[in-house]
Coordinates of C-alpha atoms in Angstrom, one line a residue:
M1 CA 13.3 11.3 -2.6
N2 CA 10.9 9.8 -5.1
A3 CA 8.7 7.2 -3.5
I4 CA 8.7 5.0 -6.6
I5 CA 11.4 3.5 -8.8
S6 CA 11.3 2.2 -12.4
A7 CA 12.5 -1.2 -13.4
S8 CA 15.5 0.2 -15.2
E9 CA 16.4 2.4 -12.2
L10 CA 16.1 -0.7 -9.9
A11 CA 18.4 -2.7 -12.2
D12 CA 21.0 0.0 -11.9
A13 CA 20.6 0.2 -8.1
L14 CA 21.1 -3.6 -7.8
R15 CA 24.4 -3.2 -9.6
S16 CA 25.5 -0.4 -7.4
E17 CA 27.8 -0.4 -4.3
R18 CA 24.7 0.0 -2.1
P19 CA 22.0 -2.2 -3.5
P20 CA 18.6 -2.1 -2.0
V21 CA 16.9 -4.8 0.1
L22 CA 14.1 -6.3 -2.0
L23 CA 10.7 -7.2 -0.5
D24 CA 8.4 -9.4 -2.6
V25 CA 4.9 -8.7 -1.2
R26 CA 2.7 -10.5 -3.7
W27 CA -0.9 -10.7 -2.4
Q28 CA -4.5 -10.5 -3.8
L29 CA -7.6 -9.1 -2.3
S30 CA -9.6 -12.0 -3.6
T31 CA -9.2 -15.2 -1.7
A32 CA -9.4 -17.2 -4.9
A33 CA -7.2 -17.3 -7.9
A34 CA -8.5 -18.0 -11.4
S35 CA -8.0 -21.7 -10.8
G36 CA -10.5 -21.5 -7.9
Q37 CA -7.7 -22.1 -5.4
P38 CA -6.8 -19.4 -2.8
F39 CA -4.0 -17.1 -4.0
D40 CA -0.7 -18.2 -2.4
G41 CA 1.8 -15.3 -2.5
R42 CA 4.6 -17.6 -1.1
A43 CA 4.0 -20.1 -4.0
A44 CA 4.1 -17.2 -6.5
Y45 CA 7.4 -16.1 -5.0
A46 CA 8.8 -19.6 -5.2
S47 CA 7.8 -19.8 -8.9
G48 CA 10.0 -16.9 -9.7
H49 CA 11.1 -13.6 -8.1
I50 CA 13.6 -10.8 -8.6
P51 CA 17.0 -12.1 -7.6
G52 CA 17.7 -11.4 -3.9
A53 CA 14.1 -10.6 -3.0
V54 CA 12.6 -11.9 0.2
F55 CA 8.9 -12.8 0.5
V56 CA 6.9 -10.9 3.0
D57 CA 3.4 -12.1 4.0
L58 CA 1.0 -9.2 4.1
D59 CA -1.7 -10.9 6.1
R60 CA 0.7 -12.2 8.8
E61 CA 3.6 -9.7 8.9
L62 CA 2.1 -6.4 7.6
A63 CA -1.2 -6.7 9.5
S64 CA -2.7 -8.2 12.6
A65 CA -5.5 -10.7 12.7
P66 CA -8.9 -9.5 11.5
G67 CA -11.3 -8.2 14.1
P68 CA -13.2 -5.2 15.3
R69 CA -10.3 -2.9 14.2
G70 CA -10.8 -4.1 10.6
R71 CA -9.6 -6.8 8.2
H72 CA -6.0 -5.6 8.1
P73 CA -5.3 -3.7 11.3
L74 CA -1.8 -2.5 12.2
P75 CA 0.7 -5.4 12.7
D76 CA 2.2 -6.1 16.1
L77 CA 5.4 -4.0 15.9
D78 CA 7.5 -6.8 17.2
V79 CA 6.2 -9.1 14.5
F80 CA 6.7 -6.5 11.8
G81 CA 10.2 -5.6 13.0
A82 CA 11.3 -9.2 13.1
A83 CA 9.9 -9.7 9.5
M84 CA 11.8 -6.7 8.3
R85 CA 15.1 -7.7 10.0
R86 CA 14.7 -11.3 8.6
A87 CA 14.4 -9.7 5.1
G88 CA 17.7 -7.9 5.7
V89 CA 16.2 -4.4 6.4
S90 CA 18.5 -2.1 8.2
A91 CA 18.0 1.6 9.1
G92 CA 20.8 2.6 6.7
T93 CA 19.9 0.3 3.8
P94 CA 17.6 1.4 0.9
V95 CA 14.5 -0.8 0.5
V96 CA 12.4 -1.5 -2.6
A97 CA 9.0 -3.3 -2.3
Y98 CA 7.2 -4.9 -5.2
D99 CA 4.1 -7.1 -5.8
G100 CA 2.3 -8.7 -8.7
G101 CA 1.6 -5.4 -10.4
I102 CA -1.4 -3.8 -8.8
G103 CA 0.8 -2.0 -6.3
W104 CA -1.5 -2.2 -3.2
A105 CA 0.5 -4.7 -1.2
A106 CA 3.9 -3.1 -2.0
A107 CA 2.4 0.3 -1.0
R108 CA 1.3 -1.3 2.3
A109 CA 4.9 -2.3 3.0
W110 CA 6.2 1.1 1.9
W111 CA 3.7 2.9 4.2
L112 CA 4.5 0.8 7.2
L113 CA 8.3 1.2 6.8
R114 CA 7.9 5.0 6.3
W115 CA 5.5 5.2 9.3
T116 CA 7.9 3.4 11.5
G117 CA 10.9 5.5 10.6
H118 CA 12.7 4.0 7.7
P119 CA 14.2 6.9 5.6
D120 CA 14.8 5.2 2.3
V121 CA 12.0 3.0 0.9
R122 CA 10.4 2.9 -2.6
V123 CA 7.9 0.9 -4.6
L124 CA 8.7 -0.7 -7.9
D125 CA 6.5 1.2 -10.4
G126 CA 4.4 -1.4 -12.2
G127 CA 5.5 -4.3 -10.0
L128 CA 7.0 -7.6 -11.2
P129 CA 5.4 -7.2 -14.7
A130 CA 7.5 -4.1 -15.2
W131 CA 10.6 -6.1 -14.4
D132 CA 9.6 -8.7 -16.9
G133 CA 8.7 -6.2 -19.5
P134 CA 11.0 -4.0 -21.7
L135 CA 14.3 -4.8 -20.0
E136 CA 16.6 -7.4 -21.4
T137 CA 19.5 -8.7 -19.3
E138 CA 17.8 -7.5 -16.2
T139 CA 14.6 -9.4 -16.6
E140 CA 16.0 -12.6 -15.0
T141 CA 14.2 -14.1 -12.0
E142 CA 15.2 -16.9 -9.7
T143 CA 13.2 -19.5 -7.8
E144 CA 15.5 -20.2 -4.8
A145 CA 14.6 -18.4 -1.6
S146 CA 16.9 -15.6 -0.6
V147 CA 18.4 -15.6 2.9
P148 CA 20.1 -12.3 3.5
A149 CA 22.1 -11.3 6.5
E150 CA 19.9 -10.2 9.4
G151 CA 19.0 -6.5 9.4
D152 CA 18.9 -4.1 12.4
F153 CA 15.8 -2.1 11.7
V154 CA 13.7 -1.3 14.8
P155 CA 10.3 0.2 14.0
K156 CA 9.5 3.5 15.7
P157 CA 6.1 4.8 14.7
A158 CA 5.6 8.5 13.8
E159 CA 2.8 10.5 15.3
G160 CA 0.1 12.0 13.2
A161 CA 0.3 9.7 10.2
V162 CA -2.5 7.3 11.4
L163 CA -6.2 8.0 11.7
D164 CA -8.7 6.2 13.9
A165 CA -12.5 6.2 13.3
D166 CA -13.0 9.4 15.2
G167 CA -10.1 11.1 13.5
A168 CA -11.4 10.1 10.1
A169 CA -14.8 11.4 10.8
A170 CA -13.4 14.7 12.1
L171 CA -11.1 15.1 9.0
A172 CA -14.0 14.6 6.7
R173 CA -15.4 17.8 8.2
S174 CA -12.2 19.8 8.7
G175 CA -10.0 18.7 5.8
V176 CA -10.2 16.2 3.0
L177 CA -11.0 12.6 3.5
L178 CA -10.6 10.4 0.3
D179 CA -12.3 7.1 -0.2
A180 CA -10.0 4.9 -2.4
R181 CA -12.5 2.2 -3.1
A182 CA -14.3 1.7 -6.4
G183 CA -17.0 4.3 -7.0
E184 CA -19.9 1.8 -6.8
R185 CA -18.8 0.7 -3.3
Y186 CA -18.5 4.4 -2.3
R187 CA -22.0 5.0 -3.5
G188 CA -23.3 1.9 -1.8
E189 CA -24.6 0.3 -5.0
V190 CA -22.6 -2.9 -4.2
E191 CA -20.6 -4.2 -1.3
P192 CA -19.0 -7.5 -1.8
I193 CA -17.1 -7.8 1.4
D194 CA -18.3 -5.6 4.3
P195 CA -21.8 -5.7 5.9
V196 CA -22.9 -2.3 4.8
G197 CA -22.3 -0.3 1.6
G198 CA -21.7 3.4 1.4
H199 CA -19.1 5.8 2.7
I200 CA -18.1 7.9 5.7
P201 CA -20.2 11.1 5.7
G202 CA -18.1 13.9 4.1
A203 CA -15.6 11.6 2.4
L204 CA -14.9 12.1 -1.3
S205 CA -14.7 9.3 -3.9
A206 CA -11.2 8.9 -5.3
P207 CA -10.7 5.4 -6.6
T208 CA -7.2 4.0 -6.5
S209 CA -7.5 2.8 -10.1
D210 CA -7.4 6.4 -11.3
N211 CA -3.8 6.8 -9.9
V212 CA -2.3 4.6 -12.6
D213 CA -2.3 4.1 -16.3
A214 CA -3.3 1.0 -18.3
D215 CA 0.0 -0.7 -17.5
G216 CA -0.4 -0.2 -13.8
R217 CA 2.3 2.5 -13.5
F218 CA 1.7 5.7 -11.7
R219 CA 0.5 8.7 -13.6
P220 CA 3.0 11.6 -13.8
A221 CA 3.2 13.7 -10.6
A222 CA 1.6 16.8 -12.3
E223 CA -1.4 14.7 -13.4
L224 CA -1.8 13.3 -9.9
R225 CA -1.5 16.8 -8.4
A226 CA -4.2 18.0 -10.7
R227 CA -6.4 15.0 -9.9
F228 CA -6.2 15.4 -6.2
G229 CA -6.4 19.2 -6.5
E230 CA -9.8 18.9 -8.1
L231 CA -10.9 17.1 -4.9
G232 CA -9.5 19.8 -2.7
A233 CA -6.5 17.7 -1.6
T234 CA -3.4 20.0 -1.6
R235 CA -0.4 20.6 0.6
D236 CA -2.3 23.4 2.3
V237 CA -5.0 21.2 3.9
P238 CA -4.9 18.1 6.0
V239 CA -5.6 15.0 3.9
G240 CA -6.6 11.4 4.9
V241 CA -7.4 8.3 3.0
Y242 CA -9.3 5.1 3.7
C243 CA -10.4 2.1 1.7
G244 CA -11.9 -1.3 2.6
S245 CA -9.2 -2.5 5.0
G246 CA -6.2 -0.1 4.8
V247 CA -4.4 -1.8 1.9
S248 CA -5.5 0.0 -1.3
A249 CA -5.6 3.3 0.7
A250 CA -1.8 2.9 1.2
H251 CA -1.5 3.0 -2.5
E252 CA -3.5 6.3 -2.6
V253 CA -1.2 7.7 0.1
L254 CA 1.7 6.7 -2.1
A255 CA 0.1 8.4 -5.1
L256 CA -0.4 11.5 -3.0
E257 CA 3.3 11.3 -2.0
V258 CA 4.3 11.2 -5.6
A259 CA 2.1 14.3 -6.1
G260 CA 3.9 16.0 -3.2
I261 CA 0.9 15.9 -0.9
P262 CA 1.3 14.4 2.6
A263 CA -1.6 12.3 3.8
A264 CA -2.6 10.2 6.8
L265 CA -4.0 6.7 6.6
Y266 CA -7.1 5.4 8.3
V267 CA -5.9 1.9 8.7
G268 CA -9.1 0.3 10.0
S269 CA -10.9 1.8 7.0
W270 CA -14.5 0.8 6.0
S271 CA -14.1 -2.7 7.6
E272 CA -13.6 -1.1 11.0
W273 CA -16.1 1.7 10.4
T274 CA -18.9 -0.6 9.7
S275 CA -18.1 -2.9 12.6
D276 CA -20.0 -0.4 14.8
P277 CA -23.6 0.0 13.7
A278 CA -23.8 3.3 15.6
R279 CA -21.5 4.9 13.1
P280 CA -23.3 6.9 10.4
V281 CA -23.2 5.8 6.7
A282 CA -23.8 7.9 3.7
V283 CA -24.9 6.5 0.3
G284 CA -25.1 7.8 -3.2
P285 CA -22.7 10.2 -5.0
D286 CA -23.2 13.1 -2.5
P287 CA -20.4 13.1 0.1
Q288 CA -23.0 13.8 2.9

């Protein structure tokens, strides 16, 4: 199954006999919007969303509170499961997640659902801007909050899809560990969030921004395979991904999925790695 869905495909699916549950996961890494006020995903949802979509709060329902395990550690499974059931998610119902266009937050929801056993979940390619783009009759949005029937999804985590700090360090030596942050953060030239700049020794720079085109849509699978293949990431080797806090890295795992390459996620990512000053840090373009 393709991990992404186009706006036109979604419009067709919503008219089908088995329409997907829609998750609106709008979120921003920056705490401030252009107005200077903190970004409010729930307010963005209330101002207009795809009909039938339910808002999901990334910080509260797709992650636990920040701490030594990083800025966006794994959510409490009871909290996550309750949020998914509230949104109408059932084990036998398809799910589509979308966000404001960058794709990071929607990918976090996609990854969590896949990790916890949901068999049919996709991300709207290009996010809400794609829905508002070239379509005509399907571009309508609504402002009233959707209240679907309670779902029955119970999360059951899979083994082997999550890396901890030790596992990420080992994978950087035995397989391929990709750093999904911007190149300047990888090289340690700038670090706007975490206390230390640089990267996990042995990790390779693979910015998430290179997964998509100028419209924020994923590049074709063949292009993504070629991109990751140049970094040594193929189906034949174990691959892992990290970022700053496990959100944009989920987008990279999604891109790898589109390319046909399975990958594990280091959820704690750089924010957890740098919480322990004893962990080594590499700087510059050289992985080591």
